[in-house]
XYZ file of C-alpha atoms in Angstrom:
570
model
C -139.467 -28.329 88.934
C -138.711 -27.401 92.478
C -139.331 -23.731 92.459
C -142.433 -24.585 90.763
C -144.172 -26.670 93.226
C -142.893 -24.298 95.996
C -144.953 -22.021 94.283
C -148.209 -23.914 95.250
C -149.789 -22.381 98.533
C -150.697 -23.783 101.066
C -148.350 -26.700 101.461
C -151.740 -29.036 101.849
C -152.949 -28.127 98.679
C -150.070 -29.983 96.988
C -150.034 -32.777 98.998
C -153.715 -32.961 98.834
C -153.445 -32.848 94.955
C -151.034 -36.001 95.213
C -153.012 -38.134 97.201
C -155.917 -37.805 95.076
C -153.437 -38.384 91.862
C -152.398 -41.533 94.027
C -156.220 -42.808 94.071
C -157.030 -41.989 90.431
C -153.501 -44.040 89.626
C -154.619 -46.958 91.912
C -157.849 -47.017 90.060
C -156.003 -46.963 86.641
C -154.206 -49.720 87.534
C -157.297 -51.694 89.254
C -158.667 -51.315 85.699
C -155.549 -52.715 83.601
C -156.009 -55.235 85.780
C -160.115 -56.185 85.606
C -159.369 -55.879 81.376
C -156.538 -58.429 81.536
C -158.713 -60.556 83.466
C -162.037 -60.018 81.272
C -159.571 -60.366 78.104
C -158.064 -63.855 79.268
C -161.047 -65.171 80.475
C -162.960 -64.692 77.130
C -159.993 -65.840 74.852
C -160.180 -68.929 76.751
C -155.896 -69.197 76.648
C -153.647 -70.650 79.203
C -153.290 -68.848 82.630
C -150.055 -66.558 83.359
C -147.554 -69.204 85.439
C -146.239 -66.203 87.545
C -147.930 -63.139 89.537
C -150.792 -62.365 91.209
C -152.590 -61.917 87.607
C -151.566 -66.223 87.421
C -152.881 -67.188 90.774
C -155.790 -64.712 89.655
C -156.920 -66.777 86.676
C -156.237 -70.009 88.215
C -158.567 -69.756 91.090
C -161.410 -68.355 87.571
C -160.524 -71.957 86.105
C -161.124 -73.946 89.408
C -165.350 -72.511 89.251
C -167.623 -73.905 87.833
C -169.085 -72.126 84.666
C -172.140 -71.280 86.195
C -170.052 -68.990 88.232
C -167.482 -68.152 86.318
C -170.367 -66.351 83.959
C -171.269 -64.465 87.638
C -167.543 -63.799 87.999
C -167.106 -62.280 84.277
C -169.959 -60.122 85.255
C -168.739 -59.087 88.647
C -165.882 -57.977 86.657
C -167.429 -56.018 84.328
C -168.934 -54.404 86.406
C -165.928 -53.357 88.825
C -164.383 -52.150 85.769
C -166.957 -50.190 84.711
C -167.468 -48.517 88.162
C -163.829 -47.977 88.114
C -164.250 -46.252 85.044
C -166.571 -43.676 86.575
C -164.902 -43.677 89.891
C -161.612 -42.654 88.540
C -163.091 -40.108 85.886
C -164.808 -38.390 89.385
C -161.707 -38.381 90.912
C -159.566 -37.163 87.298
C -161.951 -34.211 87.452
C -161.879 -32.913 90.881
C -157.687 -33.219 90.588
C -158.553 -31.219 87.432
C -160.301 -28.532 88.957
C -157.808 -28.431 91.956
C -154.466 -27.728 89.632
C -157.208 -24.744 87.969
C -157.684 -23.353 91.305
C -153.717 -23.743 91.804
C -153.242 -22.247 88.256
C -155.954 -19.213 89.144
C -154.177 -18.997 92.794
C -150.538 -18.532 91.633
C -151.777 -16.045 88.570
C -153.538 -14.052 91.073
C -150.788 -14.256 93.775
C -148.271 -13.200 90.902
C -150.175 -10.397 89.829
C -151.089 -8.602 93.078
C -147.599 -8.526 94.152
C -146.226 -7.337 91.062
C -148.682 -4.291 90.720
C -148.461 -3.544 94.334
C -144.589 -4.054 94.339
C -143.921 -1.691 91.419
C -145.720 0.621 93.541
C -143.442 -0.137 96.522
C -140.338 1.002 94.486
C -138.696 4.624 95.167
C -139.897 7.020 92.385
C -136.341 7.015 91.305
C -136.612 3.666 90.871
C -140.021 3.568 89.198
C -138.957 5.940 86.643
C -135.921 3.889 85.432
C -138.289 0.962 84.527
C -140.103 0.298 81.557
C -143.690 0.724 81.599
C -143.569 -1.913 78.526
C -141.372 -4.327 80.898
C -144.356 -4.204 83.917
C -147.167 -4.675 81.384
C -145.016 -7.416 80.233
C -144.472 -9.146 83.885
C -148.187 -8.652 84.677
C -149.892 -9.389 81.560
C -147.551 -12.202 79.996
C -145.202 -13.466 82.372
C -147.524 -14.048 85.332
C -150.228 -15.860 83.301
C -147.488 -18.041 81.604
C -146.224 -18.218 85.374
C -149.406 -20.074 86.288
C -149.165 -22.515 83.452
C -145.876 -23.785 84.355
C -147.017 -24.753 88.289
C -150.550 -26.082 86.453
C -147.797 -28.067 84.272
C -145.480 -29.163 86.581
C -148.482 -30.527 88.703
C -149.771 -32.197 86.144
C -145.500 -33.661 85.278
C -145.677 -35.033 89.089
C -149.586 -36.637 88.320
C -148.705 -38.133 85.207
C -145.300 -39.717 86.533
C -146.558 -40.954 89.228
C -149.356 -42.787 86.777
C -146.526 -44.401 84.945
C -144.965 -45.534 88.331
C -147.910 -47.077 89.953
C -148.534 -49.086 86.457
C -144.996 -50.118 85.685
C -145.190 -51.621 89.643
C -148.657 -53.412 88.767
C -146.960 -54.888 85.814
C -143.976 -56.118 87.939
C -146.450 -58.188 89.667
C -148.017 -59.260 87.347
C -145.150 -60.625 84.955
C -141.761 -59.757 84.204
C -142.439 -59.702 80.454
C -144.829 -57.374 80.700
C -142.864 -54.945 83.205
C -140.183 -55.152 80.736
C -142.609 -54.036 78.041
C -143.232 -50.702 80.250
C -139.729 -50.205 80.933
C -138.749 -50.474 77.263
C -141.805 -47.594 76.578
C -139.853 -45.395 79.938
C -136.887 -45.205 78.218
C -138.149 -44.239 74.765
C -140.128 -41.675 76.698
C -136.584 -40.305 78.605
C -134.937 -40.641 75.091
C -137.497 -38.590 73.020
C -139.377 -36.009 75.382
C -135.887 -34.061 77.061
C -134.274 -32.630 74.233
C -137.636 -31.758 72.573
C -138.297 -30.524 76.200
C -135.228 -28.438 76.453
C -135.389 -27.192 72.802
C -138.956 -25.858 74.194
C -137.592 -24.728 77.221
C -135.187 -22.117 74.748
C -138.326 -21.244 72.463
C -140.084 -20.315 75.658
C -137.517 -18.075 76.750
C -137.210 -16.341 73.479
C -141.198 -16.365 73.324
C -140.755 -13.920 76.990
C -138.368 -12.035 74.986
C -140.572 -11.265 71.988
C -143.252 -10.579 73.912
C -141.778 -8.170 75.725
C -140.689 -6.301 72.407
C -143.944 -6.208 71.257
C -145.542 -4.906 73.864
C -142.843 -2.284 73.692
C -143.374 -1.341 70.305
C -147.365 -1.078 70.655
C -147.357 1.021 73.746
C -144.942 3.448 72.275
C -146.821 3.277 69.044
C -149.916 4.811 70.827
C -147.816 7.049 73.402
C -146.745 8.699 70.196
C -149.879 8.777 68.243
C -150.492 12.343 67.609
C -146.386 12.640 66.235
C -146.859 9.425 63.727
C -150.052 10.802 62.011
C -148.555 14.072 61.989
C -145.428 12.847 60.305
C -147.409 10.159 57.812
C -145.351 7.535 60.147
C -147.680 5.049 60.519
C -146.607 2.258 57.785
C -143.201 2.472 59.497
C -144.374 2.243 62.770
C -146.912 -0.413 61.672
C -143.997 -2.457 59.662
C -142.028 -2.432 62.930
C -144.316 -3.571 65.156
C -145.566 -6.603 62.913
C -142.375 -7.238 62.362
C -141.843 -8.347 66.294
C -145.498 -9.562 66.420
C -144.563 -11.820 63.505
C -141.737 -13.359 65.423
C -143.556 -13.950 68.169
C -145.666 -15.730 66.406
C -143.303 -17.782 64.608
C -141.695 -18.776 67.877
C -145.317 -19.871 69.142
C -145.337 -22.087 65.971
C -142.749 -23.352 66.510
C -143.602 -24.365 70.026
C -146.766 -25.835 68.714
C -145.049 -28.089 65.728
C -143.003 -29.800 68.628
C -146.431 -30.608 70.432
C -147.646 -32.135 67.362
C -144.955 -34.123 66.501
C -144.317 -35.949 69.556
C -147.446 -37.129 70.255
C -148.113 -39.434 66.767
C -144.064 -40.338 67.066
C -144.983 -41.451 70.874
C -148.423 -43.748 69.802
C -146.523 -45.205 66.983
C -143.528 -46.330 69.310
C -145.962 -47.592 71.686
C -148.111 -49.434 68.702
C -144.111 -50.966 67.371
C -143.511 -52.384 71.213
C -146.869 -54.069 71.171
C -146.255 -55.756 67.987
C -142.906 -57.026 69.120
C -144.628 -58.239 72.881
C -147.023 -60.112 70.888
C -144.072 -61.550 68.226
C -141.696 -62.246 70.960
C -144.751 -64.023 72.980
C -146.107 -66.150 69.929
C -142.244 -67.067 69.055
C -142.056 -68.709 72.739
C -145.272 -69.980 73.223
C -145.806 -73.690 72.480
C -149.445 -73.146 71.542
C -150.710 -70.033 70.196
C -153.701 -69.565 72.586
C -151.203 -69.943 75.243
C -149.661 -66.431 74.518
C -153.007 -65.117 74.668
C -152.334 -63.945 78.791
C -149.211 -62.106 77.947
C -150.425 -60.137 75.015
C -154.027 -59.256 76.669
C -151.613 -58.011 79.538
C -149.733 -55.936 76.983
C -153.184 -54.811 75.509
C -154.394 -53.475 78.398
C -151.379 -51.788 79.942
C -151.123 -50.124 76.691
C -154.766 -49.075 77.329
C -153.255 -46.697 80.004
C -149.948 -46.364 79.508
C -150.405 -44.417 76.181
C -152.292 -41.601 77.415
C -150.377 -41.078 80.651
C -147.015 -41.458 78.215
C -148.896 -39.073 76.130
C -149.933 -36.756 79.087
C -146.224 -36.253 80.365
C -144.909 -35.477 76.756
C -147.521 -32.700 77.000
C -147.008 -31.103 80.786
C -143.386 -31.637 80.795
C -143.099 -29.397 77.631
C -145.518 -27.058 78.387
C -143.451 -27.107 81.639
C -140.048 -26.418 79.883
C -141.892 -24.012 77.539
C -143.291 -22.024 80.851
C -140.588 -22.357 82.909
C -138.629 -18.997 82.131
C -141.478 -17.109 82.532
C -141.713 -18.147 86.176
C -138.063 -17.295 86.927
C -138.549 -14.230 85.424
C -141.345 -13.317 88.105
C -140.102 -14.909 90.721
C -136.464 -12.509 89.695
C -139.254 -9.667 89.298
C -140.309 -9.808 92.879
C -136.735 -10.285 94.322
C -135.669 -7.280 92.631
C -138.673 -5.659 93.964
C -138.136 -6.441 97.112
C -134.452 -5.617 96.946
C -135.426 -1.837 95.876
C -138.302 -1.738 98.102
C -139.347 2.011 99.554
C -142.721 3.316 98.724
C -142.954 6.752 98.560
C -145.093 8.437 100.480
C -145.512 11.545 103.150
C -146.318 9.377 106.703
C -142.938 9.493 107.317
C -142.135 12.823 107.582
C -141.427 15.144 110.675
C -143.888 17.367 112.207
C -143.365 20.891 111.924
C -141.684 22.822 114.464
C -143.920 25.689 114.133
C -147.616 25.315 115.257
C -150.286 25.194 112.496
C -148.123 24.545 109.229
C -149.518 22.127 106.740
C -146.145 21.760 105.271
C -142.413 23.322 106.016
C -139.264 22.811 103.797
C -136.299 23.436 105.412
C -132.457 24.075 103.864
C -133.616 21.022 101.669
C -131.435 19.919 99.299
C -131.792 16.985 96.157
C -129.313 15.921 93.681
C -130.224 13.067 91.080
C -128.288 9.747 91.315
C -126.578 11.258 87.751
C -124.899 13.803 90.087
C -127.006 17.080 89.391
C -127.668 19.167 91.910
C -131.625 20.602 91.630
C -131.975 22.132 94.976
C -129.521 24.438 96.956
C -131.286 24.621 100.260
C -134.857 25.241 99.086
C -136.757 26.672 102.243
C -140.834 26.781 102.403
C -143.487 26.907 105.060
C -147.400 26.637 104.154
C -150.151 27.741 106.528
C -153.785 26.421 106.212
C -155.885 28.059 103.737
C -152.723 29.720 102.402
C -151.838 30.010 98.301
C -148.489 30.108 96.969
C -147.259 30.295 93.562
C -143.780 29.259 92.589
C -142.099 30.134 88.839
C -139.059 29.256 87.338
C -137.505 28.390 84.342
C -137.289 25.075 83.005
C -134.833 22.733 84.824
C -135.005 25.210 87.998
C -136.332 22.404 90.235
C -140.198 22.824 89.964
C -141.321 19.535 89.397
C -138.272 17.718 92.184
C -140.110 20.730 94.865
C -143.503 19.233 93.931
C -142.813 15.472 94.230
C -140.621 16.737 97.080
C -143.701 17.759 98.566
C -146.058 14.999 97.725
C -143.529 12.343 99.584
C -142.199 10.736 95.713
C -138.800 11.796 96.461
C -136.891 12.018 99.526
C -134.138 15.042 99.485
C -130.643 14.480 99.897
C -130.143 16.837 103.123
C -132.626 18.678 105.180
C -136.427 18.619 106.402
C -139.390 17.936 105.324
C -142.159 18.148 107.533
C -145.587 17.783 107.252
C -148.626 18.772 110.084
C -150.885 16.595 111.886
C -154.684 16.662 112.236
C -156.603 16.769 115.558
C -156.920 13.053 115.564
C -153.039 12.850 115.202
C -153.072 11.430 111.252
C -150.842 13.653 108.680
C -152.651 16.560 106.727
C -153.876 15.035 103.307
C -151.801 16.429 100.407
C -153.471 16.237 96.762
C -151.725 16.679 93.318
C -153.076 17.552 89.948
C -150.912 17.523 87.300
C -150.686 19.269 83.864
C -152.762 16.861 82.382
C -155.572 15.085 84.521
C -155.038 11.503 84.226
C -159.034 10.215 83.914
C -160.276 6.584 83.614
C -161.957 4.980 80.536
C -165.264 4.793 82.764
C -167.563 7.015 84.223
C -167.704 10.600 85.771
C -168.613 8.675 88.892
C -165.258 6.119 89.014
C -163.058 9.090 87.832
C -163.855 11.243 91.061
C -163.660 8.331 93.306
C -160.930 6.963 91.315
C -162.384 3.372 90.723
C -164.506 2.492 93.374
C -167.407 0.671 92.965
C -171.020 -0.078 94.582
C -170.444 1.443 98.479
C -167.346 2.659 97.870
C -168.750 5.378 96.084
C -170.407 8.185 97.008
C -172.951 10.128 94.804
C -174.027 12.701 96.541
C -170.834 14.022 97.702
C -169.743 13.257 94.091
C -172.287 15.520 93.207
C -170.906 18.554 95.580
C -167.383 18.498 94.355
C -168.583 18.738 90.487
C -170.592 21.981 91.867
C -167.637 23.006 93.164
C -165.536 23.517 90.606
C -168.077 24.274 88.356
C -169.001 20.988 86.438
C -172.644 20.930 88.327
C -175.906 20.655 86.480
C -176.406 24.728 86.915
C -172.871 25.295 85.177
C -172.123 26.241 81.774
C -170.331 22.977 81.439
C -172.256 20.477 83.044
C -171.151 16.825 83.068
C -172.985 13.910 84.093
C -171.842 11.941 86.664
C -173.022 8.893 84.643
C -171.534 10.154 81.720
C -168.872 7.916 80.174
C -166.084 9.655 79.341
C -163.711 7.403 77.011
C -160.210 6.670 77.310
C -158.008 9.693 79.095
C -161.680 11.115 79.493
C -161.469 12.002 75.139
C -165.009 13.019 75.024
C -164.919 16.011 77.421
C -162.987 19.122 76.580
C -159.395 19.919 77.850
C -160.734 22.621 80.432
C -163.316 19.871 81.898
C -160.379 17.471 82.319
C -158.501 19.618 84.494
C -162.034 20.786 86.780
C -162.603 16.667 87.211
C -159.234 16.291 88.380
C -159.757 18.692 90.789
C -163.106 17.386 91.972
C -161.076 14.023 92.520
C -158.651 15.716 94.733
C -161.566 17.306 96.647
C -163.232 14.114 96.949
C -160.609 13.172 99.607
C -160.830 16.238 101.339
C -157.666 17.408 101.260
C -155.514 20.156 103.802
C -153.180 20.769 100.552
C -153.969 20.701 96.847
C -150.479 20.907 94.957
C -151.201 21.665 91.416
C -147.744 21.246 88.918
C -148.771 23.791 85.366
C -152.411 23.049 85.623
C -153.291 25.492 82.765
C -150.278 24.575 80.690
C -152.326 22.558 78.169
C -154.781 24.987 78.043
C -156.603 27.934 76.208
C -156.886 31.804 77.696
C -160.597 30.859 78.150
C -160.160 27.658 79.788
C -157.248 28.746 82.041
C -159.242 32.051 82.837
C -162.186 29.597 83.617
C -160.299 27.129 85.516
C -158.277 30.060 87.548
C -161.737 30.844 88.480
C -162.853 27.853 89.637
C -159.793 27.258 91.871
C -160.007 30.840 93.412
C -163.698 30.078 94.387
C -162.638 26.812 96.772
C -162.662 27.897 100.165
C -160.932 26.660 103.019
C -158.027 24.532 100.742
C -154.650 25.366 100.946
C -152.756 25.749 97.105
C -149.256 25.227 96.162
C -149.270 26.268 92.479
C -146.284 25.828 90.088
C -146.777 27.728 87.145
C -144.933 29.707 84.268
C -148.157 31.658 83.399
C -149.417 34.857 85.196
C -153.136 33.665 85.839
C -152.908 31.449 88.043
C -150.701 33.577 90.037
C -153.807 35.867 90.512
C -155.220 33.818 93.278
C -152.014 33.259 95.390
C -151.119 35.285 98.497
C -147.614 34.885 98.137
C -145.124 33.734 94.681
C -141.547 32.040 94.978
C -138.931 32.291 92.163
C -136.650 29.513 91.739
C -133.026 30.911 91.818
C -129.978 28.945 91.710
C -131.581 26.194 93.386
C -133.805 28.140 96.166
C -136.612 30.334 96.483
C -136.919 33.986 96.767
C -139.526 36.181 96.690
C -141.338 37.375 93.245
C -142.311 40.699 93.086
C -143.545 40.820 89.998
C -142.675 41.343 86.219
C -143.099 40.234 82.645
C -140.722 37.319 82.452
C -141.815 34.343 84.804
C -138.140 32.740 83.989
């Protein structure tokens, strides 16, 4: 309970959210008591000997009736504007634990996404994606429900408190009454609670495997049709689903049952107050105070009894799925180092953009990729780089682009006039496009100002995507999800226009005509070799795009040497 109203921020938000749960209680209790005293006075029995609720109804009996009609109307009215009054104040606690609830989710989120983004690429690549859609989009929601619950746990107890006091004054018997429905509370809710506290944590679990299943499921969707997979796939995946769903149930079933087993309890304890206080009465009407006191306690006990079965399970039920974000962002923070090229050295050498320098990586598995790798790019300047498969392509690139640091050596990276690092782009073998617009895919989600049309616009023209092309696109144009409704060739130009949207010094491009046709690579070749003024670091196993570079690297035993030439790019 602890960690989850630590979780409230700022500190004066909770303690606001108390006080005003302390008013609405006082108010709860101020109408027990105007009932009691509306319910005694009309039943015309015997005044309470003890309490204030006694010395209440004896000073009623000393008026006159003339007034004691104005003082059974005074009453009825307080109660009723207590009524109102403390539904005003029920609300605005209500929309407070929302905010909390909307606060924490939000909180919970941000620093998730931009924590996963904080982590080493390494790192990042030895996750789950499945496991970070499952922290973001199931954990931290479920997150916010358990502080909303655990408020709502500290609002409802201290309900209960406040009216167990008010019956203390009022009359032993009747504070006995609300201790006997506290301990059938304590007996009944914590091991339903704690049996809900285990379905929740299995619910995190489930959810986690479905989410699994489904984004695999469409990762691999061109392989399952192909095979005729898809019943298997599908079986699999309801299969989890349907647990998930059963555990929910389950979850649900003990919410229902409590709540009838709770109002009949309370109903059996009323029946025995008004028993007990018949069987000791001397006169019948005399047992009338004790039993209208019982009658309207009741009136406000049940639903707060009622209210705290229902936040302290949802509570229990919620609770795992806070510790596991709260364990999400320690871990985070533990493995914290975002990638990234600002904090690289400057090169040594006047005008570079960027210089390698006897670098060297191995993986944490203990192979060794690069063997004192040595590069140095001017502005302007194009460079190809081939290599077999596992020669170290791919570690040079994200080398280069700041995702991994090397094990020994330099990287270095030039400065601009006004002293900030040279801008380094990357397109990869396969653009990565938003389900949007032409518009949000070049400036990569920005909206309103944060877009520009016009220069938009240019870098479309420039790489041949303009309304004079043979391929125009729109810039309004939607293009679907991973940009399906545009050709493979169009992808790869739009990625590029992203990159120049940022004006970069150095576009690093990793097999950008892998995926494609002769026509589309010969068109895309083209496109890139008409950009002026942009320096190119090209890693390729195709001859084409070698066309446009000044000067080609071959990877060999871990560095580069000069290619001269040839049939075989391996």
């Amino acid at each position: 309970m602890k960690a989850a109203l630590n979780a409230v921020r700022p500190a004066w938000r909770l303690q606001t959210i108390i006080a005003v749960s302390l008013v609405a209680s006082a108010l709860d209790a101020a109408s027990v008591f105007f009932v009691y005293l509306l319910g005694t006075r009309l039943s015309g029995g015997a005044p309470l000997d003890s309490g204030i609720s006694g010395q209440a109804e004896a000073a009623m009996q000393r008026m006159s009736d003339a007034a004691g009609v104005h003082v059974l109307l005074v009453i009825s009215l307080a109660f009723l504007f207590t009524l109102a009054l403390r539904g005003a104040v029920r609300y605005l606690n209500e929309q407070m634990i929302a905010r909390t609830q909307f606060h924490v989710l939000h909180d919970s989120c941000t620093r998730l996404f931009k924590g996963y983004f904080g982590l080493s690429y390494e790192t990042f690549l030895n996750r789950n994606s499945a496991d970070r859609l499952n922290s973001i989009g199931t954990e931290a929601p479920r997150a916010g429900i358990c502080v909303a619950s655990a408020l709502r746990v500290v609002i409802h107890a201290l309900n209960l408190v406040v009216l167990v006091v008010l019956l203390l004054l009022l009359d032993w018997r009747a504070f006995a009454f609300g201790g006997l429905i506290g301990i059938v509370l304590f007996a009944v809710i914590r091991p339903l609670a704690n049996k809900n506290r285990r379905i929740g944590k299995d619910v995190g679990t489930a959810t986690r495997d479905v989410w699994l299943s489904i984004v695999e499921s469409f990762r691999a969707y061109r392989m399952i049709v192909a095979s005729d997979a898809v019943a298997t796939y599908e079986k699999d995946v309801m299969r989890k689903f349907e647990r998930h769903l059963d555990l929910l149930k389950r979850n649900t079933a003990t919410q229902r049952l409590l709540a009838p087993v709770l109002e009949f309890t309370a109903g059996a304890i009323i029946v025995l107050a008004v028993l007990a206080s018949l069987y000791v009465a001397q006169r019948p009407e005399d047992s009338f105070p004790l039993v209208m006191l019982v009658m309207s306690s009741t009136y406000r006990l049940l639903p707060a009894v009622t209210g705290l079965n229902q936040a302290y399970t949802a509570y229990r039920f919620n609770e795992p799925a806070l510790e596991h974000v709260q364990a999400e962002l320690a871990d985070i923070a533990r493995f914290h180092d975002p990638p990234g090229t600002s904090g690289y050295e400057v090169p040594r050498r006047a005008g570079l953009l960027l210089e390698l320098e006897d670098v060297h990586f191995r993986y944490d598995g203990g192979r060794q990729v690069l063997r004192g790798a040595n590069l140095a790019i001017a502005p302007s300047q194009r460079i190809g780089i081939v290599g077999p498969s596992g020669s170290g392509k791919s570690t040079l690139v994200d080398i280069g682009l700041g995702l991994l640091r090397p094990t020994s050596g330099h990287v270095r990276l030039g400065r601009r006039p006004d002293g900030t690092p040279m801008r380094v782009a990357y397109l990869p073998q396969q653009s990565i496009l938003l389900d949007g617009t032409v518009l949000e895919n070049i400036c990569l989600g920005g909206t309103g100002t944060m877009q520009d049309r016009a220069k938009a616009q240019r870098m479309l023209d420039r790489v041949g995507l303009g309304a004079g092309s043979a391929y125009p696109v729109d810039l309004d144009a939607d293009l679907g999800e991973s940009g399906a409704r545009i050709s493979g060739g169009q992808r790869q130009r739009l990625g590029i226009a992203r990159s120049l949207y940022r004006d970069p010094d150095l576009l690093i491009l990793d097999e950008p005509t892998a995926a494609l046709d002769p026509e589309g690579e010969r068109q895309l070749v083209d496109a890139l070799g008409a950009i002026d003024g942009l320096a190119f670091l090209i890693v390729t196993h195709r001859h084409s795009p070698l066309r446009i570079c000044s000067e080609v690297h071959r990877f060999a035993d871990g560095t580069l040497v000069p290619y001269h030439g040839g049939d075989d790019l391996e």
